[in-house]
Amino acid sequence: MRFIRSCLWVGLAIGGLALFAQADDDTDIKLPLITLKMQSVQINDVIDAFSKQTGVKLLRPTDDSGDAHRRVSIDIRDKTFSEALDVMGAKCRTIPQELNERGEMPLEWRGDSKDVFGKRPRSVGPLATFLVDSINRQNQLNLDADEPEVARSSTISFTPYIDPRLHVIQWKSEADIEKAEDENGDSILHQDDSNNQPLMNGVQPLWEFQPMTTSLDYDAAKSKKLSAFKGSLHVTAAREIEQMQIDNLLSAQGTEKAVDGLRVVIDDVTEPEAADDQPKDQHQTVINLSIFREGIGNDMWDCVMSRISNSMHVFNANGKEIEQSVNQSSQDDSKTTYTVTVTWKEAGDRPTKFSLLIPTKLQEVDLPFEFHDLKLP
């Protein structure tokens, strides 16, 4: 079963607050483990408690199936985010969906109490869980060749589930494989003769990342098990998230915020008159802002610029988020400008507040995984 991917920040840290509390072996990044014990409570109470403890808001299922009124008991002790979500999903018969634009994870009902991850082999670490999806082997004989020979190919496919509180900024497109050995101690890792180097992908933080594949090379008559499969995934994480918060948009012109080598300036906020061909009850609020580069490196500049559009939020006076469009007006190596446009009708939907989230303090992290005794086809 696959899970849909997300596009935004979750578990926000405000004003540069540190995000971490449980260390991985190779880094000083920490994330809190989850402990949740509840007796005979409704499922919605479990969902709310999970959200409160993790800072990642889970949205209750919206369809009225009646399952929300079922009572459950749950006992989660010192589990990682993925482990805890797996247990909760089985108990509550829910399955997570893609994160929305506010970094919330919607849940949907499922008709059984199976684990979220199913029976896939898993490697659990403090910051990430890796699951093997499949091992494939293919033999092909080209009968149009002068001397037909069997072409063999084999791959192992696995999926990383990275704690969304880690705030991954970039990730390597291929995992670094340290070992792939059969039961005889022989390496069955396919040796790639190409000089192609894996790229670092700029992504919004996710929970489920794209499946990764590694090529294997073995003789099925000799190799029956992948006795050891070990490696790591290299990512770049933001140690902190800074927030620029504006509570009175119409008087925000000239407001500035300096953030570790960046400076954000609100150039102006206007409410232009409606055009002649537009309904008279349709209003617009337009925010123009500039982000100046003042000392940060190329990687950090590129990372920030790649996600700024999805990190802006506009709210009305009651704190309700309002849909907006964001256009990048211009960009060079020293400055980027944006125009944020909000269209509204009712006075209660008039934009009054603005929030911008900026990742800071990048750190390189290697997320390890290790599997044993996987059956080979």
Short mmCIF file of N, CA, C and O in Angstrom, two decimals, residues 5 18 55 82 115 117 124-125 135 160 163 178 188 214 218 226 235 237 247 277 283 291 306 346 352 368-369 376:
data_model
loop_
_atom_site.label_atom_id
_atom_site.label_comp_id
_atom_site.label_asym_id
_atom_site.label_seq_id
_atom_site.Cartn_x
_atom_site.Cartn_y
_atom_site.Cartn_z
N ARG A 5 2.22 11.75 -1.04
CA ARG A 5 3.28 12.56 -0.48
C ARG A 5 2.83 13.96 -0.16
O ARG A 5 1.81 14.42 -0.62
N ALA A 18 14.97 25.12 19.02
CA ALA A 18 15.54 23.83 18.62
C ALA A 18 14.43 22.81 18.47
O ALA A 18 13.44 22.83 19.18
N GLY A 55 3.29 17.39 17.78
CA GLY A 55 3.33 18.66 17.07
C GLY A 55 2.96 18.53 15.61
O GLY A 55 2.91 19.52 14.88
N SER A 82 7.15 7.01 13.17
CA SER A 82 6.56 6.03 12.26
C SER A 82 6.04 4.81 13.00
O SER A 82 4.97 4.28 12.68
N ASP A 115 -1.62 -3.37 10.42
CA ASP A 115 -0.65 -2.31 10.62
C ASP A 115 -0.58 -1.42 9.37
O ASP A 115 -0.82 -1.88 8.25
N PHE A 117 2.04 -0.29 7.99
CA PHE A 117 3.13 -0.73 7.13
C PHE A 117 2.92 -2.15 6.59
O PHE A 117 3.70 -2.60 5.75
N VAL A 124 14.25 0.08 11.62
CA VAL A 124 13.77 1.23 12.39
C VAL A 124 14.95 1.96 13.02
O VAL A 124 15.75 1.36 13.74
N GLY A 125 15.06 3.26 12.76
CA GLY A 125 16.04 4.11 13.41
C GLY A 125 15.34 5.26 14.09
O GLY A 125 14.15 5.50 13.88
N ILE A 135 11.69 -7.42 -4.06
CA ILE A 135 12.92 -7.80 -4.73
C ILE A 135 12.51 -8.43 -6.06
O ILE A 135 11.70 -9.36 -6.08
N PRO A 160 11.92 4.99 2.21
CA PRO A 160 12.22 5.67 3.48
C PRO A 160 10.99 6.38 4.02
O PRO A 160 10.27 7.05 3.27
N ASP A 163 10.87 10.93 9.77
CA ASP A 163 10.09 11.71 10.71
C ASP A 163 9.93 13.14 10.17
O ASP A 163 10.92 13.82 9.92
N GLU A 178 26.45 0.01 1.68
CA GLU A 178 27.70 -0.48 2.28
C GLU A 178 27.89 -1.97 2.05
O GLU A 178 29.01 -2.45 1.85
N ILE A 188 26.61 -9.48 -3.65
CA ILE A 188 25.74 -9.57 -4.83
C ILE A 188 25.28 -8.18 -5.25
O ILE A 188 24.28 -8.02 -5.95
N THR A 214 18.05 -0.44 -5.71
CA THR A 214 19.46 -0.79 -5.81
C THR A 214 19.57 -2.05 -6.65
O THR A 214 18.81 -3.00 -6.47
N TYR A 218 23.20 -11.63 -9.00
CA TYR A 218 23.41 -12.91 -8.35
C TYR A 218 22.88 -14.05 -9.23
O TYR A 218 22.06 -13.84 -10.13
N LEU A 226 19.25 -12.76 0.68
CA LEU A 226 20.04 -11.55 0.86
C LEU A 226 20.32 -11.47 2.35
O LEU A 226 19.53 -10.96 3.13
N VAL A 235 20.87 13.04 3.77
CA VAL A 235 19.92 14.14 3.67
C VAL A 235 20.51 15.39 4.30
O VAL A 235 21.48 15.32 5.06
N ALA A 237 19.15 18.51 6.67
CA ALA A 237 18.01 18.89 7.51
C ALA A 237 18.19 20.30 8.05
O ALA A 237 19.32 20.77 8.23
N ASP A 247 1.03 40.88 12.31
CA ASP A 247 -0.33 40.85 12.83
C ASP A 247 -1.21 41.96 12.29
O ASP A 247 -2.42 41.97 12.51
N ASP A 277 -14.18 44.91 -15.10
CA ASP A 277 -14.79 43.63 -15.49
C ASP A 277 -14.88 42.64 -14.33
O ASP A 277 -15.21 41.48 -14.53
N HIS A 283 -12.67 41.68 -3.69
CA HIS A 283 -11.58 42.53 -3.26
C HIS A 283 -10.26 41.77 -3.33
O HIS A 283 -10.23 40.54 -3.33
N ILE A 291 13.44 39.23 -0.50
CA ILE A 291 14.36 38.49 0.35
C ILE A 291 15.77 38.74 -0.18
O ILE A 291 16.09 38.44 -1.33
N SER A 306 13.68 27.57 -3.01
CA SER A 306 12.87 26.51 -3.60
C SER A 306 11.58 26.26 -2.85
O SER A 306 10.67 25.63 -3.36
N GLU A 346 -16.15 38.60 1.67
CA GLU A 346 -16.73 39.02 2.94
C GLU A 346 -15.71 39.79 3.77
O GLU A 346 -14.51 39.50 3.74
N THR A 352 -5.51 39.99 7.44
CA THR A 352 -4.94 40.89 8.45
C THR A 352 -3.59 40.41 8.97
O THR A 352 -2.83 41.19 9.54
N PRO A 368 20.79 5.64 8.63
CA PRO A 368 21.20 4.25 8.35
C PRO A 368 20.03 3.29 8.27
O PRO A 368 18.97 3.51 8.85
N PHE A 369 20.24 2.20 7.52
CA PHE A 369 19.28 1.10 7.49
C PHE A 369 20.04 -0.20 7.35
O PHE A 369 21.17 -0.24 6.84
N LEU A 376 15.45 -14.25 -1.64
CA LEU A 376 15.70 -13.83 -3.03
C LEU A 376 14.85 -14.65 -3.99
O LEU A 376 14.70 -15.86 -3.82
#
